[in-house]
PDB file of C-alpha atoms in Angstrom:
ATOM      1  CA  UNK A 205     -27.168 -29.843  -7.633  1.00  0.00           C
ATOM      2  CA  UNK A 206     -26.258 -26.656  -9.028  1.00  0.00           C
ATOM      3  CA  UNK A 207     -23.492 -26.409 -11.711  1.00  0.00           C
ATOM      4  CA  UNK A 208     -19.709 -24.857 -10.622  1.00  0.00           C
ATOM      5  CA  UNK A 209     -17.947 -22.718 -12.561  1.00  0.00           C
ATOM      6  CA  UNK A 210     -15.606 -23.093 -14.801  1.00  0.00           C
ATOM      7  CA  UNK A 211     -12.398 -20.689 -15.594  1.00  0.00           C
ATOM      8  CA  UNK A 212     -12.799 -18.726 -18.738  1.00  0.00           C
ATOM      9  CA  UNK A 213      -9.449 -16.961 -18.415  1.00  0.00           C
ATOM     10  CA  UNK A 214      -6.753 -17.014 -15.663  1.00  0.00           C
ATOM     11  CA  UNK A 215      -3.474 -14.979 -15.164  1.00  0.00           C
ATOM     12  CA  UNK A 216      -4.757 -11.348 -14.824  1.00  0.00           C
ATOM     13  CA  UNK A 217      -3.156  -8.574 -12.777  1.00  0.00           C
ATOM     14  CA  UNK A 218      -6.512  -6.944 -11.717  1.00  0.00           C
ATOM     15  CA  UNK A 219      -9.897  -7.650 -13.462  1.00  0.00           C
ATOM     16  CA  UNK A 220     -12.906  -4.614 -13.180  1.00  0.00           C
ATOM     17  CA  UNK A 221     -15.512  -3.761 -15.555  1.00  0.00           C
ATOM     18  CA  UNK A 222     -16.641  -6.848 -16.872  1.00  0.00           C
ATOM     19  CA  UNK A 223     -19.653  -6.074 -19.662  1.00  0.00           C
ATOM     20  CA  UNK A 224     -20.503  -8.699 -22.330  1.00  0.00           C
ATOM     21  CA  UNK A 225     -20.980  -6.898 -25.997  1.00  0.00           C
ATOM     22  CA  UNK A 226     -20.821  -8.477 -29.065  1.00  0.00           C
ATOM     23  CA  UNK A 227     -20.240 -11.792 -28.292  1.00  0.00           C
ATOM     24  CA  UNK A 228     -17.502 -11.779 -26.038  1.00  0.00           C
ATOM     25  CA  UNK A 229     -16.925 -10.474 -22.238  1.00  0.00           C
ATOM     26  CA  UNK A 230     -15.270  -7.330 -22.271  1.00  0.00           C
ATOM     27  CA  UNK A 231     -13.414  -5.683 -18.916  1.00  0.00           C
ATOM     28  CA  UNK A 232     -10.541  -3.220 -17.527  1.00  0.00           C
ATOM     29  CA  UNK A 233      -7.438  -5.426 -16.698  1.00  0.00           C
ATOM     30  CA  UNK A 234      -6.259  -1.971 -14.139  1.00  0.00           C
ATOM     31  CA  UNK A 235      -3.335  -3.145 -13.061  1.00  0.00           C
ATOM     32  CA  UNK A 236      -2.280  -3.839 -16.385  1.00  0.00           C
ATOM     33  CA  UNK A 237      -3.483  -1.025 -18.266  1.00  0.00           C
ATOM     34  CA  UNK A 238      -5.012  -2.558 -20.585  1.00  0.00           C
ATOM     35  CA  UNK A 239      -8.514  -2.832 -22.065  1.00  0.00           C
ATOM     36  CA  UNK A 240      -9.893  -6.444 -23.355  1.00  0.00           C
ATOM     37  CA  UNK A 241     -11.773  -8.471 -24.939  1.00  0.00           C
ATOM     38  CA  UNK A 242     -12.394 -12.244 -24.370  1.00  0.00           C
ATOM     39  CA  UNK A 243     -14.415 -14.975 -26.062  1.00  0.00           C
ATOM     40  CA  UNK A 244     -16.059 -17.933 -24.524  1.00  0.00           C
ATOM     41  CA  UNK A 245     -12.817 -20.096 -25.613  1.00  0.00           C
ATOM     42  CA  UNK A 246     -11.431 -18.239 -23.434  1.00  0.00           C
ATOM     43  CA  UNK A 247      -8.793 -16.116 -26.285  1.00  0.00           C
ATOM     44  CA  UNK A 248      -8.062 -12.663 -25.350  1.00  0.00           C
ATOM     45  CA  UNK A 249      -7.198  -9.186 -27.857  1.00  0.00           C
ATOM     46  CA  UNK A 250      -5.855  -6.019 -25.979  1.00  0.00           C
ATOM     47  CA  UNK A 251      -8.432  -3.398 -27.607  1.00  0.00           C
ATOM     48  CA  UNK A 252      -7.091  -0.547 -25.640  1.00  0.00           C
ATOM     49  CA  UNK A 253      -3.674   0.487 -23.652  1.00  0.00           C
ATOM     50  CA  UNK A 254      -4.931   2.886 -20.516  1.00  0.00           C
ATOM     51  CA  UNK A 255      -2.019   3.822 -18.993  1.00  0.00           C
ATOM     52  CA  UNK A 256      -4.036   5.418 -16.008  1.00  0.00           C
ATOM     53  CA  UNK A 257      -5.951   2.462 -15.296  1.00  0.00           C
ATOM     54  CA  UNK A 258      -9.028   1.846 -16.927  1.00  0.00           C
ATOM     55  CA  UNK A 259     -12.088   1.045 -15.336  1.00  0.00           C
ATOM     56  CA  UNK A 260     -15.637   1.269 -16.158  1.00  0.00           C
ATOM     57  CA  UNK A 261     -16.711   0.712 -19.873  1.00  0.00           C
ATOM     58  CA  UNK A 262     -19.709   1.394 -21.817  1.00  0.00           C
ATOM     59  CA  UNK A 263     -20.437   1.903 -25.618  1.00  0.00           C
ATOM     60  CA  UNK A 264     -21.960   4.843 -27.525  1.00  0.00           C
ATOM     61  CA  UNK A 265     -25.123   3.549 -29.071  1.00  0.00           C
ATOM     62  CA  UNK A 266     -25.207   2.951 -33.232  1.00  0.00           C
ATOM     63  CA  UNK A 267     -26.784   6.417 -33.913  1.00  0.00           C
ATOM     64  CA  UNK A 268     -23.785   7.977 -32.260  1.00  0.00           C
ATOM     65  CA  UNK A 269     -20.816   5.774 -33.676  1.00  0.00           C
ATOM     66  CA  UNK A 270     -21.009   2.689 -31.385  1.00  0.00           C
ATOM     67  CA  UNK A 271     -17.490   3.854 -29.890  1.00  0.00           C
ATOM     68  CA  UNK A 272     -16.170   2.511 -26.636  1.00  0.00           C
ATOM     69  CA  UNK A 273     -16.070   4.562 -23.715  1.00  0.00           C
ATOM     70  CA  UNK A 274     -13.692   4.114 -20.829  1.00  0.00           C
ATOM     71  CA  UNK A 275     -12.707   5.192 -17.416  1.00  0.00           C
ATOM     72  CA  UNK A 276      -9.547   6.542 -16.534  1.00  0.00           C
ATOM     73  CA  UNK A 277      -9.376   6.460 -12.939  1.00  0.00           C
ATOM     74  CA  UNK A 278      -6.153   8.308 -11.988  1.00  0.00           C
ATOM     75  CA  UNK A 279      -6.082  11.138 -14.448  1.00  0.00           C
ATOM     76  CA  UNK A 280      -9.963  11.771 -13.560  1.00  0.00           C
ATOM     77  CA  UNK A 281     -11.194  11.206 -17.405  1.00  0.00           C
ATOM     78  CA  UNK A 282     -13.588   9.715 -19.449  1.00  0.00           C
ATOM     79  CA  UNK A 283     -12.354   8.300 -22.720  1.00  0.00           C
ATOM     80  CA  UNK A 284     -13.467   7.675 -26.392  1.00  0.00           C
ATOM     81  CA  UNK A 285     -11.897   4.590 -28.481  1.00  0.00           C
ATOM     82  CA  UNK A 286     -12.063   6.201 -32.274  1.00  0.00           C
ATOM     83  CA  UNK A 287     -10.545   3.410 -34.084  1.00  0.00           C
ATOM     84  CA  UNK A 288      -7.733   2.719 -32.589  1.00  0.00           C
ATOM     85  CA  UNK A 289      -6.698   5.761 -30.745  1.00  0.00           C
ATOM     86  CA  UNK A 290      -8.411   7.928 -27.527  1.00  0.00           C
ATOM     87  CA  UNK A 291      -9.380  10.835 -27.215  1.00  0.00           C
ATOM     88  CA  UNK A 292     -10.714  12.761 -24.225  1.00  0.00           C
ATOM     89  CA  UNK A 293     -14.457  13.636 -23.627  1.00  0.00           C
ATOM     90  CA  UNK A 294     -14.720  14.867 -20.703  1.00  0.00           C
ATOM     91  CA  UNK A 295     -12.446  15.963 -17.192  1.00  0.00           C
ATOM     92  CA  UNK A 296     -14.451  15.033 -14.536  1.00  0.00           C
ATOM     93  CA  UNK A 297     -11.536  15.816 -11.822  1.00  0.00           C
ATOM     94  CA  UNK A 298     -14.037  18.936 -10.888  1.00  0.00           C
ATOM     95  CA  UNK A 299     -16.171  15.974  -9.608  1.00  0.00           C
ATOM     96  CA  UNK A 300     -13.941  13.698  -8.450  1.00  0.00           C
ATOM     97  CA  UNK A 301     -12.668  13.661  -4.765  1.00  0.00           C
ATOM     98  CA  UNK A 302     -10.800  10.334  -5.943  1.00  0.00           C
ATOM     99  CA  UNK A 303      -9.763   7.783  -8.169  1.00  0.00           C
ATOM    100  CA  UNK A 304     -12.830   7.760 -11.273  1.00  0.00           C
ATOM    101  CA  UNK A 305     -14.075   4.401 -11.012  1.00  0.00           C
ATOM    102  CA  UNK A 306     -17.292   2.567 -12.657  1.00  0.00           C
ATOM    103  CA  UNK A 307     -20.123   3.614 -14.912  1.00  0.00           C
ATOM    104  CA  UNK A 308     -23.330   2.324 -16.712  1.00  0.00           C
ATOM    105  CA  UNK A 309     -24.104   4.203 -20.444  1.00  0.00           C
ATOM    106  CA  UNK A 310     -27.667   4.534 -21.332  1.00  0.00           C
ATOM    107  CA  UNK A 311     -29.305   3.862 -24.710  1.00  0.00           C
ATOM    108  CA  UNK A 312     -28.934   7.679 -25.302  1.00  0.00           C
ATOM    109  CA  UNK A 313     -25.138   7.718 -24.787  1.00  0.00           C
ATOM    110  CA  UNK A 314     -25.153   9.332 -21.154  1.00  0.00           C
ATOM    111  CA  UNK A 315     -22.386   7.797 -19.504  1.00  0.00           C
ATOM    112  CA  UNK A 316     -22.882   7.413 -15.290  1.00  0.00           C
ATOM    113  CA  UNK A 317     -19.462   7.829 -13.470  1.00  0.00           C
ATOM    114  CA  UNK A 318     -19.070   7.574  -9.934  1.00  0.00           C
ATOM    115  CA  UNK A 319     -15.734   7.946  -7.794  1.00  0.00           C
ATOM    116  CA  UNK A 320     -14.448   7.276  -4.555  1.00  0.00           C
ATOM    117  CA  UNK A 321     -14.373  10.102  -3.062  1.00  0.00           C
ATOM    118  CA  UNK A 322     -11.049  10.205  -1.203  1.00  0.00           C
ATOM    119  CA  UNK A 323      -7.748   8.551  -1.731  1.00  0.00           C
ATOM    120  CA  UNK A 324      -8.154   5.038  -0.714  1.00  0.00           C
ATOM    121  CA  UNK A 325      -3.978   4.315  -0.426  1.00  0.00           C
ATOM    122  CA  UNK A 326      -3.996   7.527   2.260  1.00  0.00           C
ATOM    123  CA  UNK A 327      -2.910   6.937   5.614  1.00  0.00           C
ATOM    124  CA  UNK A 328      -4.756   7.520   7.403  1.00  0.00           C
ATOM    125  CA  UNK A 329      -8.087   6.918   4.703  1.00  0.00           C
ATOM    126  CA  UNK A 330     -10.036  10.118   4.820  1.00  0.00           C
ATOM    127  CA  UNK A 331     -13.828   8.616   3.820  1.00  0.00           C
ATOM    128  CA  UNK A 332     -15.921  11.738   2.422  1.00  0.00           C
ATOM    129  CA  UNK A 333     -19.386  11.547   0.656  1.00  0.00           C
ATOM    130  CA  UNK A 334     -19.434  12.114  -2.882  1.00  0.00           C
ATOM    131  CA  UNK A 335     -21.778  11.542  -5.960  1.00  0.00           C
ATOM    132  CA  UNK A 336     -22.551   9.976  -9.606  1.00  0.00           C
ATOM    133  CA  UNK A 337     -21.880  12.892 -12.507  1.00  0.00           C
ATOM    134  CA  UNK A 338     -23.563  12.204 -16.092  1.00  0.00           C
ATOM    135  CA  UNK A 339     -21.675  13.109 -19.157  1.00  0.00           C
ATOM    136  CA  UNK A 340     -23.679  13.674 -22.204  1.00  0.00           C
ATOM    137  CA  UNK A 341     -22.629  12.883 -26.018  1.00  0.00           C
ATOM    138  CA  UNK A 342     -21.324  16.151 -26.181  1.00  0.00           C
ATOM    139  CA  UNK A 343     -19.215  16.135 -23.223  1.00  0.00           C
ATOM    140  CA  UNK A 344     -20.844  18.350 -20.983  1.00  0.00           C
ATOM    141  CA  UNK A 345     -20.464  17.187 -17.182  1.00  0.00           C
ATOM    142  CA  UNK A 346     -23.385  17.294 -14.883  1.00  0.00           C
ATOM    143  CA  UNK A 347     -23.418  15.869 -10.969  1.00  0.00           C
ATOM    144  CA  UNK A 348     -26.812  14.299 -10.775  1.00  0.00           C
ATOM    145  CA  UNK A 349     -26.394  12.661  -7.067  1.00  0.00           C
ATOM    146  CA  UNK A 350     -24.510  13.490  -4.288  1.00  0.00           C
ATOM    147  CA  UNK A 351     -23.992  11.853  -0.332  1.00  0.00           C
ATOM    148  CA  UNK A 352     -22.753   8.292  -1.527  1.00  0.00           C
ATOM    149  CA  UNK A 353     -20.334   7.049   0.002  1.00  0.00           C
ATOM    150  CA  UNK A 354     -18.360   5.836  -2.937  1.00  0.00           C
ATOM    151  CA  UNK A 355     -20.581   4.811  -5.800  1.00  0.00           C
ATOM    152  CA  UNK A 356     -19.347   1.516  -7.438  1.00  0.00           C
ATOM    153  CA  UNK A 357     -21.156  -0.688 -10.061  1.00  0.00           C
ATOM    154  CA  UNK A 358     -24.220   0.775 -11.624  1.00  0.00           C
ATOM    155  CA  UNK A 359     -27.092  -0.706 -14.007  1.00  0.00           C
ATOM    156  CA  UNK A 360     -30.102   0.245 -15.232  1.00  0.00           C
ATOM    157  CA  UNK A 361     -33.519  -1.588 -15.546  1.00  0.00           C
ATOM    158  CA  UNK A 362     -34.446  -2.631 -19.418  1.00  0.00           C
ATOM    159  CA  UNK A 363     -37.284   0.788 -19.776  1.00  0.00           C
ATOM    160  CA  UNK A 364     -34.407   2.670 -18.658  1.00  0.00           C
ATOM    161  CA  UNK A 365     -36.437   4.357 -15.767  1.00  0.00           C
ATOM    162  CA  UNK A 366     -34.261   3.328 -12.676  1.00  0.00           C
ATOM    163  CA  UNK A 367     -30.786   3.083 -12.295  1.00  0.00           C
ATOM    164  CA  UNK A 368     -29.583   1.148  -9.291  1.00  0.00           C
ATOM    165  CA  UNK A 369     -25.828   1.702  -7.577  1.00  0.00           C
ATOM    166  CA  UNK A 370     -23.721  -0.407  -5.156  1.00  0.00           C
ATOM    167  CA  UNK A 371     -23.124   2.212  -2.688  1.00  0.00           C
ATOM    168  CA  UNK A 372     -19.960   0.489  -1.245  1.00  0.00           C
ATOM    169  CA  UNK A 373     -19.163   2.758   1.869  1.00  0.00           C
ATOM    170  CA  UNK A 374     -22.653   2.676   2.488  1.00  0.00           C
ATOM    171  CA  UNK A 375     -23.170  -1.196   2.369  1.00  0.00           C
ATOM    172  CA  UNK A 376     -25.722  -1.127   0.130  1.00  0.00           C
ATOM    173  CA  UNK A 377     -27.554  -0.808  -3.269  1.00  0.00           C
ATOM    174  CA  UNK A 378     -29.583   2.447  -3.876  1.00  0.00           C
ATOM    175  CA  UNK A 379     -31.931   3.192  -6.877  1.00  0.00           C
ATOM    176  CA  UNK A 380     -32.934   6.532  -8.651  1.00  0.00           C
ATOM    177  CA  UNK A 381     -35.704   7.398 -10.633  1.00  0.00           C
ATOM    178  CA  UNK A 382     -34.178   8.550 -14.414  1.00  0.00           C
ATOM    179  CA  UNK A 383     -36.321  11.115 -16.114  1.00  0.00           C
ATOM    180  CA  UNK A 384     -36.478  11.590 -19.979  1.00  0.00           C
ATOM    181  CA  UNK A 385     -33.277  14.378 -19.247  1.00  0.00           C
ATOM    182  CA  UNK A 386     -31.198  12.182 -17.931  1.00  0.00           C
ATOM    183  CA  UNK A 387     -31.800  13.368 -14.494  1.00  0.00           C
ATOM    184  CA  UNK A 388     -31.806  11.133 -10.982  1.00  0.00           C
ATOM    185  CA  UNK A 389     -33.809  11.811  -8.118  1.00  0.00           C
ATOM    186  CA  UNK A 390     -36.231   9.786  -5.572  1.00  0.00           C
ATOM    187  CA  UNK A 391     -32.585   7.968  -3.805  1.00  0.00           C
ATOM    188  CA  UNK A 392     -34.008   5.148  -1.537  1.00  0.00           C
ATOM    189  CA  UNK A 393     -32.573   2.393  -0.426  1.00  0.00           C
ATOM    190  CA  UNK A 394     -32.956  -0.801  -2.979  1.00  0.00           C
ATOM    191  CA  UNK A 395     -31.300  -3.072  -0.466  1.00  0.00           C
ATOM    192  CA  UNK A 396     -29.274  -2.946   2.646  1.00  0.00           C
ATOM    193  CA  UNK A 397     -26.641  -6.097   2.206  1.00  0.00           C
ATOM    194  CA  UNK A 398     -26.045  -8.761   5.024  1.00  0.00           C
ATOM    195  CA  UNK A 399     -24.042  -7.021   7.698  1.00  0.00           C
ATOM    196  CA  UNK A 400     -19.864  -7.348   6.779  1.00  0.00           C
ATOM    197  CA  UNK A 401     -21.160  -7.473   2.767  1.00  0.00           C
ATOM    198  CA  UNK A 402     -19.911  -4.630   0.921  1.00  0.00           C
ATOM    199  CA  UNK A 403     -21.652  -3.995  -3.250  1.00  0.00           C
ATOM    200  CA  UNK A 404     -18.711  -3.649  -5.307  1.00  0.00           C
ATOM    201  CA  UNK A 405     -19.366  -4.393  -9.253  1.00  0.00           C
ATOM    202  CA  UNK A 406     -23.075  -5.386 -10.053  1.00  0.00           C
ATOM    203  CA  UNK A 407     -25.368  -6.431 -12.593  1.00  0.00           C
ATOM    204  CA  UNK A 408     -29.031  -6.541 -13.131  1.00  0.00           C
ATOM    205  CA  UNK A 409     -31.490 -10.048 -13.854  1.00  0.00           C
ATOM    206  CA  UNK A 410     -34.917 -10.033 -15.825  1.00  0.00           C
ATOM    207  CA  UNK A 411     -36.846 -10.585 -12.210  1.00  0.00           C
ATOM    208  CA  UNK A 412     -35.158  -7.386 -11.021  1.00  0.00           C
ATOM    209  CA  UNK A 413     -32.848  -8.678  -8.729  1.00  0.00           C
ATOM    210  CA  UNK A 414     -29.436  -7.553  -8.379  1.00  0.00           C
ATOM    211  CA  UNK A 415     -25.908 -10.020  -8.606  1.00  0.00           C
ATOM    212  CA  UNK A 416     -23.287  -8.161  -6.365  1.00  0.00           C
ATOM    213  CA  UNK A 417     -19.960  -9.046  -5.725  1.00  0.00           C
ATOM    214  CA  UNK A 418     -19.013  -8.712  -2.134  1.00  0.00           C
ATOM    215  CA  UNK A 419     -14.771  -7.994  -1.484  1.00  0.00           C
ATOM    216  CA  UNK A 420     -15.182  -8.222   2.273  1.00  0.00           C
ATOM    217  CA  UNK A 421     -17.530 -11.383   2.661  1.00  0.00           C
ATOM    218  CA  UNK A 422     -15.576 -13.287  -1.056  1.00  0.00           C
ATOM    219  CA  UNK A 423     -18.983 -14.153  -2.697  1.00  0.00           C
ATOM    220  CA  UNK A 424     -21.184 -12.882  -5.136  1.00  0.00           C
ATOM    221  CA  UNK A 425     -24.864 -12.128  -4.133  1.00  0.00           C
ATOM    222  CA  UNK A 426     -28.213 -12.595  -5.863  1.00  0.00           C
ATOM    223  CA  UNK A 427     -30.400  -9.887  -3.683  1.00  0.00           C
ATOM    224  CA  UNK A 428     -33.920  -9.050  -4.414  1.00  0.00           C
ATOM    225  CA  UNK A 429     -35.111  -5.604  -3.683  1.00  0.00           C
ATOM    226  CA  UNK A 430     -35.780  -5.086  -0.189  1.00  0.00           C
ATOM    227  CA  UNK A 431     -32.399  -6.821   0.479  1.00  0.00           C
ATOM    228  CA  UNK A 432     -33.624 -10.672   0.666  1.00  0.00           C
ATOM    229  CA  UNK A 433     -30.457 -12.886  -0.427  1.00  0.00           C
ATOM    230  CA  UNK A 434     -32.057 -15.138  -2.397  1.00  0.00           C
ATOM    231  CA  UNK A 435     -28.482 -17.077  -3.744  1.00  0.00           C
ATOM    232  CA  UNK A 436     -24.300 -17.266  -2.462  1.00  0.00           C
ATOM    233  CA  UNK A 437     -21.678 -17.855  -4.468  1.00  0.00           C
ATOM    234  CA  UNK A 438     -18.610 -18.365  -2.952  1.00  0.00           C
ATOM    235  CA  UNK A 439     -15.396 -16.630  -4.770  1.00  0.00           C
ATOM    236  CA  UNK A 440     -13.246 -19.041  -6.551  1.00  0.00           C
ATOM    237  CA  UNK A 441     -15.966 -22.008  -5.897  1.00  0.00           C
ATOM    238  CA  UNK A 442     -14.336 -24.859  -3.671  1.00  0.00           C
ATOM    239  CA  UNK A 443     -11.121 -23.227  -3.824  1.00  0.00           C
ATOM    240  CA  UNK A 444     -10.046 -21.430  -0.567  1.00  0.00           C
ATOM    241  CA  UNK A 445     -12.165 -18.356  -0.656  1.00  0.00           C
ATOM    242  CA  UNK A 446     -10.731 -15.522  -3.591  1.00  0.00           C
ATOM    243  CA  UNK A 447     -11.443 -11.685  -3.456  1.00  0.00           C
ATOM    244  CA  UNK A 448     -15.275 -11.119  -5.499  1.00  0.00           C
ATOM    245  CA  UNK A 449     -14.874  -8.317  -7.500  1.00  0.00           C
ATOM    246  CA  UNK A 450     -17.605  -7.782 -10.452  1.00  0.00           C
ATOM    247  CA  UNK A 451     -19.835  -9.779 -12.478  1.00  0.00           C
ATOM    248  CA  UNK A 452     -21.880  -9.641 -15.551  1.00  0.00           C
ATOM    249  CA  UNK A 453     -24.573 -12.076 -17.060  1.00  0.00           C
ATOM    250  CA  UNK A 454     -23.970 -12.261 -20.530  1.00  0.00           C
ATOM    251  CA  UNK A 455     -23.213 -15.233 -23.076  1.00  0.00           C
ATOM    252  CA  UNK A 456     -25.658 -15.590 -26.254  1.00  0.00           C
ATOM    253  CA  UNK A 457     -28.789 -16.370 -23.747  1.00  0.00           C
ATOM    254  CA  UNK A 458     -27.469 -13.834 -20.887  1.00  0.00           C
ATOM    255  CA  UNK A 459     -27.619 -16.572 -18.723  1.00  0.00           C
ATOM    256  CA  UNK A 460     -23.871 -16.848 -17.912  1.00  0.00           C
ATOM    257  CA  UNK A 461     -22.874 -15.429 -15.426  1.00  0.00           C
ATOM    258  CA  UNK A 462     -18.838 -14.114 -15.140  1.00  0.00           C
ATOM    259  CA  UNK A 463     -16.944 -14.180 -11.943  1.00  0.00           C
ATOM    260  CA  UNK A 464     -14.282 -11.486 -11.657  1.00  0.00           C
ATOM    261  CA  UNK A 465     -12.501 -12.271  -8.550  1.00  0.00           C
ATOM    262  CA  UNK A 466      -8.313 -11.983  -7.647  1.00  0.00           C
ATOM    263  CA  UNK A 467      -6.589 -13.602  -4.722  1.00  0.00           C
ATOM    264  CA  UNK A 468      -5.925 -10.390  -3.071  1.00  0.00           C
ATOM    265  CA  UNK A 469      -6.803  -6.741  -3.520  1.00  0.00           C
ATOM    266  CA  UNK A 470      -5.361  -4.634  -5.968  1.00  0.00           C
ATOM    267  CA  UNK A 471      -1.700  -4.684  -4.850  1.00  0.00           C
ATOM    268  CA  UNK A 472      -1.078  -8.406  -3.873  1.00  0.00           C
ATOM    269  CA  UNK A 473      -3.319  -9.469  -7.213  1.00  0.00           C
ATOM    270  CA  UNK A 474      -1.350  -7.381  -9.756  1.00  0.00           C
ATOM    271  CA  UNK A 475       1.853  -8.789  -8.249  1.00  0.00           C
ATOM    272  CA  UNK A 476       1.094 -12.428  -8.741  1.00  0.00           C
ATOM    273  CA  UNK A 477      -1.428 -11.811 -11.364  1.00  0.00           C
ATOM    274  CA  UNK A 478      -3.708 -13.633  -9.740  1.00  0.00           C
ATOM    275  CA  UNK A 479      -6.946 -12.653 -11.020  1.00  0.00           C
ATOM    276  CA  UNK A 480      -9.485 -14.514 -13.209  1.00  0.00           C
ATOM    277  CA  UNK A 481     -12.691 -14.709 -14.783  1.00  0.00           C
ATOM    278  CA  UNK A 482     -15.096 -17.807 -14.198  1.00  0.00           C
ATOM    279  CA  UNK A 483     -18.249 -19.031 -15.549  1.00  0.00           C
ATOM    280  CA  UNK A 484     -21.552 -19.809 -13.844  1.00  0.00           C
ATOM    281  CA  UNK A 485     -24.443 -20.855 -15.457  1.00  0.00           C
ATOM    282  CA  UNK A 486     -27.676 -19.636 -14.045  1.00  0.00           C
ATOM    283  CA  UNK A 487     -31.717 -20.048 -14.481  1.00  0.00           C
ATOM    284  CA  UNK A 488     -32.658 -16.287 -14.807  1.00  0.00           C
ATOM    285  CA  UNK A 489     -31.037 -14.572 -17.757  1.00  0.00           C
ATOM    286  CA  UNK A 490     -29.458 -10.218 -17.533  1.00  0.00           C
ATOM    287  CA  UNK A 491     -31.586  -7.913 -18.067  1.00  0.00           C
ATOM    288  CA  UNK A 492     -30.835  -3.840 -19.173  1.00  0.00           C
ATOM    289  CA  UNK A 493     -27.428  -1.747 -18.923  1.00  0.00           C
ATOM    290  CA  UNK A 494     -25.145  -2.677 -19.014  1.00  0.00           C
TER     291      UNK A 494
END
């Protein structure tokens, strides 16, 4: 019978991001403003205040300082923790036709940002097409994809060579080829999801198949490519069903997998500070970015 998770850490306003990195799972508390850092006891330090919500994080490698970078969604930016103060590296709000949202860094320091690509709290909601821009080290801005329908969760496989997104207007995961420049190209279709499913933060295992959390259907998805599901996890385990938001295998053998899920979405959740992180241990351990 396979195991059920356990709760690492409870009483969040609203979890994103999660990315495991030196021993302890990492993620965006948005609602809260706040960057953290949590250990497998479960204890939490604040490593970062973002006051316009952070979201996706990635680190610069060794060669390049090993600084945290971060998302800020509202102001359109992407961030640099140097010590214990940020500093901008880049406006993408050229880019941006809404909120900033999640990213993958490669082992060269090219952060991946995508956005949403029109103002989800609208009324009426306005959905557009937009793409994924690449910042380099230096802080030059380059679109390298366009017509997603907001680009969520991105990885890339461990040679570096593809990098996979949860398209989640387009209910499904798309891969690129990534030449030596940085560049994407070849988009095709990695997997479609089961109809009502929509890819929201992802993660990547070592026989290629993608973990996606699904908002609309509350469960987390283990899809090979060519869009078999090949495992279900419901949000929040026997509990009436939660919100699935991201996940991220990590833990000292990558074979724990972390459950970001809230009761609601991001206005309900940050109220009640509902959201939490669980455990689930799995057979088939993370494999490349992040």
């Amino acid at each position: 019978m396979p195991a059920s998770p356990r709760t690492l850490i409870a009483g969040l306003a609203f979890a994103e991001g999660p990315r495991w990195h030196e021993g302890r799972l990492w993620l965006s508390d948005i609602a809260a403003g706040e960057v953290l850092a949590v250990d497998l006891g479960g204890r939490a330090e604040v490593i970062a205040r973002v006051p316009f919500r952070p979201s996706g994080l990635g680190w610069l490698p060794p060669a390049l300082g090993g600084d945290l970078l971060v998302v800020s969604m509202v102001d359109q930016r992407l961030l640099r923790l140097r010590g214990r103060a940020l500093e901008v590296v880049a406006d993408l709000s050229p880019w941006c036709g809404g909120h900033a949202n999640d990213m993958v860094v490669d082992a060269r320091g090219r952060a991946y940002v995508g956005n949403l690509g029109f103002d989800l709290e609208a009324e009426p909601i306005d959905p557009r097409p937009t793409g994924i821009v690449r910042v380099d080290p230096d802080g030059r801005v380059r679109r390298v994809a366009d017509g997603l329908m907001a680009p969520n969760g991105m990885v890339l496989s461990p040679d570096g060579a593809t990098l996979i997104a949860a398209e989640s207007g387009g209910y499904r995961l798309v891969a690129f080829d990534v030449d030596a420049e940085g560049d994407l190209s070849e988009p095709r279709e990695f997997a479609a999801l089961p109809k009502g499913a929509t890819p929201d933060g992802i993660c990547l295992d070592a026989e290629g198949c993608v973990w996606a959390a699904s908002p609309t259907t509350r469960e987390f998805l283990r899809v090979r490519e060519g869009g078999e599901v090949v495992r279900r996890v419901p949000a929040g385990g026997p509990e009436p069903a939660r919100t699935a938001i991201a996940c991220m295998l990590g833990g000292p053998e990558r074979r724990d997998l972390f459950l970001v899920t809230a009761a609601t979405m991001i206005a309900g959740a940050a109220q009640a500070r509902s959201a939490r992180v669980d455990v689930l241990r799995v057979g088939v351990p993370g494999a490349g970015l992040p």
